[in-house]
Short mmCIF file of C-alpha atoms in Angstrom, two decimals:
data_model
loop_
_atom_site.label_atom_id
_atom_site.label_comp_id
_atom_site.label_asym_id
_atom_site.label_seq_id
_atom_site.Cartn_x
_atom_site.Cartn_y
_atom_site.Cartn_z
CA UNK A 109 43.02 4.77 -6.09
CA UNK A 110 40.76 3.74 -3.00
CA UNK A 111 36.77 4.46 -3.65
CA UNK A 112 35.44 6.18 -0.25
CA UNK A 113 32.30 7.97 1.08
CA UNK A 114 31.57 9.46 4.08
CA UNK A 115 27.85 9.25 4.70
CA UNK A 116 25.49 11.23 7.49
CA UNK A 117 23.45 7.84 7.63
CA UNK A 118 21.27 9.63 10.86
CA UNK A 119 21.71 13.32 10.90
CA UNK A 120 20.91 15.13 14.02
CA UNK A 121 18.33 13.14 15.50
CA UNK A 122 16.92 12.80 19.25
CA UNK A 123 17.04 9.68 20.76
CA UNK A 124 15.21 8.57 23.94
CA UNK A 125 14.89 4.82 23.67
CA UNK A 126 16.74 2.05 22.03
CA UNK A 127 17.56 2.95 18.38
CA UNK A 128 18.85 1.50 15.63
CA UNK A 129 20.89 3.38 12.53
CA UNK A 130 19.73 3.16 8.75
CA UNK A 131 20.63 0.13 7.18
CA UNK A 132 23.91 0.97 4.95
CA UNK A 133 25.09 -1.63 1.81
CA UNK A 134 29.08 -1.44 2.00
CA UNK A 135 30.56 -4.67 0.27
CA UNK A 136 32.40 -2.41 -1.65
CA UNK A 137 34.55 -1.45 0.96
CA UNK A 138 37.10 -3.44 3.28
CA UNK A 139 37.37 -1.22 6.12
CA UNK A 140 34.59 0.92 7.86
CA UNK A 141 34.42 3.77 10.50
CA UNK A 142 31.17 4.33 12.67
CA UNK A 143 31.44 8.21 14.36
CA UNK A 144 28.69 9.03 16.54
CA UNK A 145 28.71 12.72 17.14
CA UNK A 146 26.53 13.73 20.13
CA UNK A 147 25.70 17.33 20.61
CA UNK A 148 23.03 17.67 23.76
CA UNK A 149 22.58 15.11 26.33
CA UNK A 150 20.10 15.38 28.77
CA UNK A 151 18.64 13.53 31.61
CA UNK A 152 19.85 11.84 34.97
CA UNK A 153 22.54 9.38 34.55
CA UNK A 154 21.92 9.23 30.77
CA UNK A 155 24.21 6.47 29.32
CA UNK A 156 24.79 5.13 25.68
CA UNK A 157 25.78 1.94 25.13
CA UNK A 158 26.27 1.24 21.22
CA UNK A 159 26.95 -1.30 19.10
CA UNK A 160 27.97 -2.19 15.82
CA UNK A 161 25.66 -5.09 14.07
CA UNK A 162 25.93 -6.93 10.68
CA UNK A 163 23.42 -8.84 8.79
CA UNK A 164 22.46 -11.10 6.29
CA UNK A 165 19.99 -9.21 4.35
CA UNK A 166 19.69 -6.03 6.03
CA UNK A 167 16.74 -6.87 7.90
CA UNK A 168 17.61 -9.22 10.15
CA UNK A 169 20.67 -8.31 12.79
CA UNK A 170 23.77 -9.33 15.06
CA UNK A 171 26.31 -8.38 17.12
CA UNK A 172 29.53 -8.03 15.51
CA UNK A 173 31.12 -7.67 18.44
CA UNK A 174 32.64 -4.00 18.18
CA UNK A 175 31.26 -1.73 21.11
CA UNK A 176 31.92 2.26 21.69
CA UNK A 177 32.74 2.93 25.38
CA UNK A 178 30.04 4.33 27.25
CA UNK A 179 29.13 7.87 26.28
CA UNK A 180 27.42 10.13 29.02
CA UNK A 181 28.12 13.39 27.33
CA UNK A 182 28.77 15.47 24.17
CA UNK A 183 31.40 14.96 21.49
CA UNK A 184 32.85 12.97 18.90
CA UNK A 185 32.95 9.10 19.68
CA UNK A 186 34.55 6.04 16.98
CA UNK A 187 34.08 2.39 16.01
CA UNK A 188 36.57 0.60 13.40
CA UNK A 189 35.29 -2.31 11.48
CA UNK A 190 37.17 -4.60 9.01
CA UNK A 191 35.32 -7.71 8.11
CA UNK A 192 31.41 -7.22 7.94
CA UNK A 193 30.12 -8.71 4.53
CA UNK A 194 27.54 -6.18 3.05
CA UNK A 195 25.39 -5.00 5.60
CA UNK A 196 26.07 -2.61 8.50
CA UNK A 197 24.38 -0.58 11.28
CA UNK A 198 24.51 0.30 14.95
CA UNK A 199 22.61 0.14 17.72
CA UNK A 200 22.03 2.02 20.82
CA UNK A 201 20.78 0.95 24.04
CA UNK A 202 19.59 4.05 26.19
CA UNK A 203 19.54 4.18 29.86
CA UNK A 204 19.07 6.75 33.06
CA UNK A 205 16.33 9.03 33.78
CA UNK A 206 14.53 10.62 31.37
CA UNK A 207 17.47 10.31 29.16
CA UNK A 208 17.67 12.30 25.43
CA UNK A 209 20.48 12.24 23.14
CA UNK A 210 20.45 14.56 20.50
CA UNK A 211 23.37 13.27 17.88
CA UNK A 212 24.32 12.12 14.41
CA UNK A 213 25.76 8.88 13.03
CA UNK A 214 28.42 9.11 10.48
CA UNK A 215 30.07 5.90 8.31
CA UNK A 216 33.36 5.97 6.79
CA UNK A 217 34.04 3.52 4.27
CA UNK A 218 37.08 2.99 1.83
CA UNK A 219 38.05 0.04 0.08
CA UNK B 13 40.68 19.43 -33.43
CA UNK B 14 39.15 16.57 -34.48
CA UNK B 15 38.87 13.96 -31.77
CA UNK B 16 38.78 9.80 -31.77
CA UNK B 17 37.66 8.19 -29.21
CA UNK B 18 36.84 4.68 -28.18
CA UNK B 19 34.25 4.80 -26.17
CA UNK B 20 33.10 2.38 -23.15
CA UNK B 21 31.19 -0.49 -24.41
CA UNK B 22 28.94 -0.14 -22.04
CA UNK B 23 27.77 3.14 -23.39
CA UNK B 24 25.89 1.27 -26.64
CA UNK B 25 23.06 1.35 -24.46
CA UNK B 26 22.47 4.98 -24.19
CA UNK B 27 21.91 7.08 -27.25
CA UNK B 28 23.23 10.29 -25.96
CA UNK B 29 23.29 13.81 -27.14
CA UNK B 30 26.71 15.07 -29.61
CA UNK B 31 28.25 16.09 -26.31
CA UNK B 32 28.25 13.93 -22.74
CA UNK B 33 28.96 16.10 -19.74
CA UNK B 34 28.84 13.44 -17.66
CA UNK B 35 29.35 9.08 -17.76
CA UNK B 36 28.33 8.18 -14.25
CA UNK B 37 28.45 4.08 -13.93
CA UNK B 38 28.65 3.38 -10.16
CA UNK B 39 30.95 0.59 -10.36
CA UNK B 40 33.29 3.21 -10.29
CA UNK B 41 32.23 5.22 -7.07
CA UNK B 42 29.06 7.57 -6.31
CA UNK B 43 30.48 9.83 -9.17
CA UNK B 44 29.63 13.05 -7.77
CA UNK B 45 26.05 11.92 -6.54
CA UNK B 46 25.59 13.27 -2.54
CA UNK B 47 22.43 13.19 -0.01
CA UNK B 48 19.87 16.13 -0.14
CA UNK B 49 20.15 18.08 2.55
CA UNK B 50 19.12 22.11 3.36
CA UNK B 51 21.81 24.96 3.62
CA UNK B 52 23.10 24.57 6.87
CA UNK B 53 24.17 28.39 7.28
CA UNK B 54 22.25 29.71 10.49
CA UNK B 55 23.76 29.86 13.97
CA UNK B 56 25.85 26.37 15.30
CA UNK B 57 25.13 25.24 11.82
CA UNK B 58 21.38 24.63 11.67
CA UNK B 59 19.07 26.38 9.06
CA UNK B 60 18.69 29.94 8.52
CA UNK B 61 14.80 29.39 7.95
CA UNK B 62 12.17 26.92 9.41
CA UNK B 63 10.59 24.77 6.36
CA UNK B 64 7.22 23.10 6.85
CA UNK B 65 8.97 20.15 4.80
CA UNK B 66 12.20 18.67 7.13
CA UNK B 67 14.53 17.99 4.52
CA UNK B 68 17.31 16.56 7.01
CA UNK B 69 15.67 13.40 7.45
CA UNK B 70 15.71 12.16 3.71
CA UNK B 71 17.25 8.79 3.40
CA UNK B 72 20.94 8.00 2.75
CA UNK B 73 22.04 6.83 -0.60
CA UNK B 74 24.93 4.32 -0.84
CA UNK B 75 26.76 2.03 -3.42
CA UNK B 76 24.43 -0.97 -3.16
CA UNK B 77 25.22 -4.48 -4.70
CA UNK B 78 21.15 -5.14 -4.90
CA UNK B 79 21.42 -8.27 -2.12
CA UNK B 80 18.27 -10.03 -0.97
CA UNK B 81 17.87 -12.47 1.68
CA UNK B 82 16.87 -15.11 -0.68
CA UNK B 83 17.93 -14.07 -4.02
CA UNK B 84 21.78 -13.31 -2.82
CA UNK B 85 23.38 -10.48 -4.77
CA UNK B 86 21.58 -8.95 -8.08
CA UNK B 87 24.17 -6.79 -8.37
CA UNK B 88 23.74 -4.53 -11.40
CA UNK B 89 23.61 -4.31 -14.76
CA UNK B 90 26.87 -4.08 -15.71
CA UNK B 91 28.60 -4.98 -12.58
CA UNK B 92 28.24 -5.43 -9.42
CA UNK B 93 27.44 -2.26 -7.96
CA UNK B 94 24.56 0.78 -8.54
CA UNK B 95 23.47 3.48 -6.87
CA UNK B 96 20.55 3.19 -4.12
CA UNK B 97 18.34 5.49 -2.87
CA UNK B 98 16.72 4.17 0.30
CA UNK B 99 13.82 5.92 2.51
CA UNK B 100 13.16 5.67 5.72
CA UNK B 101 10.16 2.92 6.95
CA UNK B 102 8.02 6.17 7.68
CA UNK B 103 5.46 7.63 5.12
CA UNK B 104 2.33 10.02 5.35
CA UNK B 105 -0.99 9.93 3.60
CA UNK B 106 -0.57 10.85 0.48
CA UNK B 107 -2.48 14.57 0.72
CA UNK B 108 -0.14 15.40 3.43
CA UNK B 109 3.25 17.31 3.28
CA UNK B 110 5.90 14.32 2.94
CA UNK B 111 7.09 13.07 6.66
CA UNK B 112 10.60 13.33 7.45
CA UNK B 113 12.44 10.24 5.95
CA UNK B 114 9.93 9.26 3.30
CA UNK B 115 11.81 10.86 0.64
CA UNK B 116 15.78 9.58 -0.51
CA UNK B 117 17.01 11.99 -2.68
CA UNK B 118 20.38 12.17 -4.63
CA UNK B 119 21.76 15.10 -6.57
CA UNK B 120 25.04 16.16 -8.67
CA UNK B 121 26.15 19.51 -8.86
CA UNK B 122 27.05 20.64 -12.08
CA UNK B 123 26.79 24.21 -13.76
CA UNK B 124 26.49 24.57 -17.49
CA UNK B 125 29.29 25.08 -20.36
CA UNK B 126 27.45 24.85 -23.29
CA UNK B 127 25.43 27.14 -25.56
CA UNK B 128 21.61 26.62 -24.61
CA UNK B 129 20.02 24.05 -26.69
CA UNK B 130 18.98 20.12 -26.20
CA UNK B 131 20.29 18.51 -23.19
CA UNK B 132 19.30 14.52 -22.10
CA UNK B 133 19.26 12.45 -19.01
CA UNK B 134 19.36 8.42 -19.27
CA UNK B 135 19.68 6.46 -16.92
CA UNK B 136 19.21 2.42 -16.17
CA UNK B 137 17.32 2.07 -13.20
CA UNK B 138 15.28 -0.73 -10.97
CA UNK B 139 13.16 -0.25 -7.84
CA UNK B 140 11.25 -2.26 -5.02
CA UNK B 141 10.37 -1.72 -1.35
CA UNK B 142 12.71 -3.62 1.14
CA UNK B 143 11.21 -7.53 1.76
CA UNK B 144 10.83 -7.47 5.39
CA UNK B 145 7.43 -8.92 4.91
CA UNK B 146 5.63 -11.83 3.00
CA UNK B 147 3.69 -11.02 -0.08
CA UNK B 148 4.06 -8.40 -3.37
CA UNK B 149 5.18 -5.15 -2.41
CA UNK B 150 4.54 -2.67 -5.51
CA UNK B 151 1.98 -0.69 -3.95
CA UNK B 152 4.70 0.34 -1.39
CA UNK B 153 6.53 2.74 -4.12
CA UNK B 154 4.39 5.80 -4.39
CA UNK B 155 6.70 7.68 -6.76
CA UNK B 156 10.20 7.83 -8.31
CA UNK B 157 11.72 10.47 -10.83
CA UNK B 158 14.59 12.82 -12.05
CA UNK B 159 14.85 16.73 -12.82
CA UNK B 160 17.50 19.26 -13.62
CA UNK B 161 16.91 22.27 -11.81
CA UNK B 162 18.39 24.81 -13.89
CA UNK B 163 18.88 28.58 -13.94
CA UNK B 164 20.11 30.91 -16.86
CA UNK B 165 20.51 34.11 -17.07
CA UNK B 166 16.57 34.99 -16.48
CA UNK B 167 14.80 32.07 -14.78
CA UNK B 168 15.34 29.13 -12.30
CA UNK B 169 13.29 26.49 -13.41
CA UNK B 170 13.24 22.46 -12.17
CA UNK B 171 11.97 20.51 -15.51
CA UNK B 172 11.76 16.86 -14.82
CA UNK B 173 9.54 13.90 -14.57
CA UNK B 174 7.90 11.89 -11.97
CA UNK B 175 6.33 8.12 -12.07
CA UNK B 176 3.41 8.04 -9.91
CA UNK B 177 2.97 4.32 -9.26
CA UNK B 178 0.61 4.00 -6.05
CA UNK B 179 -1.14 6.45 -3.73
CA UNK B 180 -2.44 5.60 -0.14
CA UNK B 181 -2.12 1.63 -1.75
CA UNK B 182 -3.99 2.13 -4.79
CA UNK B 183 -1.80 1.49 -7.93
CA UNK B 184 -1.61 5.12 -10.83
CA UNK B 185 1.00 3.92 -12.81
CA UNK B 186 1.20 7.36 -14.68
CA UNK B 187 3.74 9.69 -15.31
CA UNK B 188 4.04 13.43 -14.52
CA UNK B 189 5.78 16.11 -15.31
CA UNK B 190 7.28 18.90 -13.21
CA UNK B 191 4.76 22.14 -13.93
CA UNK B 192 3.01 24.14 -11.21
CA UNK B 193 -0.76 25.31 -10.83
CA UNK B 194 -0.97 29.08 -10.54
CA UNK B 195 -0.86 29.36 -6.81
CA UNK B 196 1.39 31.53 -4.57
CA UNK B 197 4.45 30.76 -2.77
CA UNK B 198 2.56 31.17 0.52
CA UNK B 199 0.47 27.86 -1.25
CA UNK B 200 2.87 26.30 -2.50
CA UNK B 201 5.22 26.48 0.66
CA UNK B 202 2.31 24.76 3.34
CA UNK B 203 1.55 28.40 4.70
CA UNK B 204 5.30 29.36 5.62
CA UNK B 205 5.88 32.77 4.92
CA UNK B 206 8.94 33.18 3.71
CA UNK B 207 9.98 29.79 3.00
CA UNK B 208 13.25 29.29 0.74
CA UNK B 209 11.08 27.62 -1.84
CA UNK B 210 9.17 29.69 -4.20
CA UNK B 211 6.41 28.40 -6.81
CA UNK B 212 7.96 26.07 -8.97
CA UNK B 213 10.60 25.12 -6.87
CA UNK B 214 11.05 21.68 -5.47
CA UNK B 215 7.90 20.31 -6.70
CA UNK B 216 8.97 16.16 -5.24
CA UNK B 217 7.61 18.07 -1.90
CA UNK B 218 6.25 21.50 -2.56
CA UNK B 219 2.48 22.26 -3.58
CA UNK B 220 -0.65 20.61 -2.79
CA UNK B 221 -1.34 17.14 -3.26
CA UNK B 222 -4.92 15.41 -4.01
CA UNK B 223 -6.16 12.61 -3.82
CA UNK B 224 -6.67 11.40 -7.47
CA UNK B 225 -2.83 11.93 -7.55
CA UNK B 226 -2.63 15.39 -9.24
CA UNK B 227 -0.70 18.12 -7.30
CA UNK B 228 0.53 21.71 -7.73
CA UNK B 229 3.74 21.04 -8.85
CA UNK B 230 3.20 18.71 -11.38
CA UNK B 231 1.03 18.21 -14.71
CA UNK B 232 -0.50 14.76 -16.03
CA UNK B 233 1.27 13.23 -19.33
CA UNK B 234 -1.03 12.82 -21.69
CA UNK B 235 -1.99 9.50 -22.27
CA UNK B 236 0.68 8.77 -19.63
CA UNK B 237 -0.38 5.47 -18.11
CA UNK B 238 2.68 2.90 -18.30
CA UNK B 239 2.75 -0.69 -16.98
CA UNK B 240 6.27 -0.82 -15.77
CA UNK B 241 8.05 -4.22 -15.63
CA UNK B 242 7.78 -5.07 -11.41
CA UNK B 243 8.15 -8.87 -11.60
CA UNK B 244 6.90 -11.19 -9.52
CA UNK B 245 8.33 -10.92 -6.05
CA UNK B 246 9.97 -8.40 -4.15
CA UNK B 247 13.98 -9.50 -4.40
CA UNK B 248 13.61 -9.51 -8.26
CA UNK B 249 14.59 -6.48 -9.66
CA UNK B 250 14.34 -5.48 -13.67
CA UNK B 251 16.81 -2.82 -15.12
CA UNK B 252 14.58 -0.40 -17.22
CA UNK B 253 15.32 2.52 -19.25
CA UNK B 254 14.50 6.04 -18.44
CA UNK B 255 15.52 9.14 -21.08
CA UNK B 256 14.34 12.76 -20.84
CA UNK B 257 15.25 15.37 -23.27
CA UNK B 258 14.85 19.23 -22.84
CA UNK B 259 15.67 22.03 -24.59
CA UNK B 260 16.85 24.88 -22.56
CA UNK B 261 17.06 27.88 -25.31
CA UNK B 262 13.14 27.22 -25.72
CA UNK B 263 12.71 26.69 -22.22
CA UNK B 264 10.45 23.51 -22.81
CA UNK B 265 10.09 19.53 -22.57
CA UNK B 266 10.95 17.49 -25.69
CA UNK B 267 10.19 14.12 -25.12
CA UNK B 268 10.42 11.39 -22.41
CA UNK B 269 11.48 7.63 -23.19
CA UNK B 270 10.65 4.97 -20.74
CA UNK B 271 11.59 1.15 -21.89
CA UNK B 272 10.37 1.57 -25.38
CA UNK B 273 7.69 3.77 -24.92
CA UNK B 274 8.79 7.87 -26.17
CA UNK B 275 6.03 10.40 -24.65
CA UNK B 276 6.07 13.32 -27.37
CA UNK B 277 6.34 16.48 -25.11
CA UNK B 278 7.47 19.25 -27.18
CA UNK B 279 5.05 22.65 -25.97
CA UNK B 280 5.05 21.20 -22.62
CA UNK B 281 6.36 23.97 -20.14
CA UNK B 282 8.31 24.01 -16.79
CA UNK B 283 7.55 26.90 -14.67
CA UNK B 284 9.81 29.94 -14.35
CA UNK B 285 11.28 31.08 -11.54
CA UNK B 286 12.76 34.82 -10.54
CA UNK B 287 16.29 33.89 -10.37
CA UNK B 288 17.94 32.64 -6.27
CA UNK B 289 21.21 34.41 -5.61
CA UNK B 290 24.47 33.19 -6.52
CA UNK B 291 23.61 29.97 -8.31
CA UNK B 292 24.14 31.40 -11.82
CA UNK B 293 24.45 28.74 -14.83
CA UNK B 294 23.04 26.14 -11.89
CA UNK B 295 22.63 22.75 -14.03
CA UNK B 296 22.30 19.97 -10.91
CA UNK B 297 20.06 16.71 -12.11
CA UNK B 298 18.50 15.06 -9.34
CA UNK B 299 16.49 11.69 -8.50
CA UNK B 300 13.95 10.44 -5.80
CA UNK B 301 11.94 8.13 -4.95
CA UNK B 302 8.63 8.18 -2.23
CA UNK B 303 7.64 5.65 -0.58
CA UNK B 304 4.00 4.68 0.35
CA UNK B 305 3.95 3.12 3.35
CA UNK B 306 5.56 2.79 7.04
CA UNK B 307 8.79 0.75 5.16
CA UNK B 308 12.12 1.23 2.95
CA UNK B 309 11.52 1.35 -0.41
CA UNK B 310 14.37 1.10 -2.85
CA UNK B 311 15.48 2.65 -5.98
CA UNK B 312 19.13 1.79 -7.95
CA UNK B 313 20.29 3.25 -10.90
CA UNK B 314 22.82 1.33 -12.31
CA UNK B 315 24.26 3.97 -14.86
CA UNK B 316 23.47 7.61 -15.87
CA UNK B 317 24.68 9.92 -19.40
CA UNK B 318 24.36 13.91 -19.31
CA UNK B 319 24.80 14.90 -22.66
CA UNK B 320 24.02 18.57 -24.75
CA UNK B 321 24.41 19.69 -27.98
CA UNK B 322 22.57 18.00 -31.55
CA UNK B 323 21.12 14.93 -31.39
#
């Protein structure tokens, strides 16, 4: 049987700037789900543009080349990732006016 | 019935109680360990009550293989993979209420099925802050430790231990144990009226802290100062032993091992507790760890017994 956790790595936070989600271990596991849930978005033309990024020690990142579409307003958005090493995370550029996303960031792993 | 068994190697390291509830070695999964996090039970699923202590910011634990940038993969002491509690990189002054984040905190929810008496916690454990910066690191871990929080037919109670290793950057080294001053809730809860948490009651964030360390929710051991193995630079991580044993018909501590060091505790009290609604026979152990600083500190337990019954 498959191990598998589903972990609320940044639970219901508000972002206004360029973030960056808890570093997560997860060599364990050979495929990987980032869900960003986003529940209030605020702001004039408020846009988030997020990536997924891997590393070699957890401290230092990179792209690794998976993007979500563009998200402007609530709901439930998804990533998949298959080959990432140990370390994973994502990151979130933040544009418009006065923009504020208040949302959660939620990583599936099995292997 | 008599029973044979052939029990996991691996288990010669632990000297646990007639009876183990539980073998958790995280090679095999998370085992029932999950986040902290408050009731979520109020309207569009936020918290019935406001808290002067956010508890929805602690840090996420994962299965962690112990890599470092330099050292590669640890991994852990029987395997490859433990259990890691990681904070956040934000921490408060030490008098302070803990800031969102600067806690991680895992927990297993269990309820009891045997007749009061002794029960034990051991686990194999290692700790450092993350190495995002040159130089030694220990002062960065202000605390780690482990409880059961309990409740019988008469009394909640949390009886536990904690490790106070550094506050505001000065090195304690000591440990604690979980027993509150005689203050009220309203005290022991920052001011909040009302506040879920009653004396006694989550002491890793409830009841004033001071300066020299002490705080309302916990009591000094005596003669509790302990050099624990740290090594020599951040990425090198020791596995050390950690054993508690409590007896829950008397209602008391026992004794706590750490490496080869056994702290005689028998008299030694938790405090009582009028008992919360609906968590009847409650027997969930928990762990933490606190950071010091503004960065992630670390703390992996590569294996944990639960075990009741004669020693």
């Amino acid at each position: 049987m498959k191990n598998f956790q589903a972990s609320a790595v940044e639970r219901r936070i508000t972002v206004t700037h360029d973030f960056a989600s808890h570093p997560m271990e997860a060599g364990w596991a050979s495929e990987a789900i980032f869900f960003i849930i986003v529940e209030e978005v605020s702001g004039a033309q408020a846009t988030l543009e997020t990536s997924v990024e891997i590393s070699a020690d957890g401290i230092n990142w990179i792209d690794e080349g998976t993007s979500f579409a563009a998200i402007h307003s609530p709901g439930h958005y998804a990533a998949k990732v298959s080959h990432f090493g140990n370390w994973l995370r994502v990151h979130g550029k933040i544009t418009g006016t006065n923009p504020a996303f208040k949302l959660s960031v939620h990583l599936h792993l099995k292997g | 019935m008599k029973h044979v068994l052939a029990l996991d190697g691996a288990l010669s390291k632990f000297k646990p109680l007639q009876t183990i509830i539980s073998y958790d070695d995280f090679d095999r999964g998370l085992c029932g360990w999950i986040d902290l996090h408050p009731n979520y039970v109020g309207e569009n699923f936020n918290t019935l009550r406001y808290s002067h202590v956010d508890k929805t910011q602690w840090g996420p634990i994962m299965l962690s293989s112990a890599s470092f940038r330099f050292a590669g993969t640890h991994g852990s002491m029987d395997g490859t993979y433990s259990m890691k509690l990681s904070t956040r990189p934000v921490a408060g002054k030490y008098t302070k209420a803990p800031v969102p984040g600067s806690l991680s905190h895992g927990i297993k929810r269990l309820t009891t099925h045997l007749p009061k008496g002794l029960r034990q916690f051991e686990m194999w454990y290692a700790y450092t802050p993350e190495q995002d910066r040159q130089g030694l690191s220990e002062q960065a871990m202000r605390a780690f430790g482990m409880f059961f929080d309990i409740q019988d037919d008469d009394y909640r109670y949390f009886i536990g231990a904690r490790y106070l290793n550094a506050v505001d950057g000065q090195m304690v080294r000591k440990w604690q144990v979980f027993q509150a001053k005689d203050v009220s809730d309203l005290e022991w809860a920052y001011g909040v009226e009302n506040d879920w948490c009653k004396r006694g009651i989550d002491a890793m964030w409830y009841g004033k802290r001071r300066q020299d360390g002490s705080t309302d929710g916990f009591e000094w051991i005596p003669e509790g100062y302990q050099d624990l193995c740290y090594n020599e630079s951040d990425d090198k991580i020791n596995w050390s032993y950690f054993r508690l044993l409590i007896d829950t018909e008397k209602r008391e501590y026992v004794e706590l091992q750490s490496g080869s060091t056994v702290f005689d505790l028998r008299g030694m009290k938790p405090t009582l507790t009028a008992p919360y609604a609906r968590i009847k026979g409650l027997f969930n152990p928990g762990v933490w760890v606190e950071n010091d600083t503004d960065r992630r500190v670390f703390f992996y337990i590569d294996s944990i017994v639960i075990s009741g019954g004669d020693e």
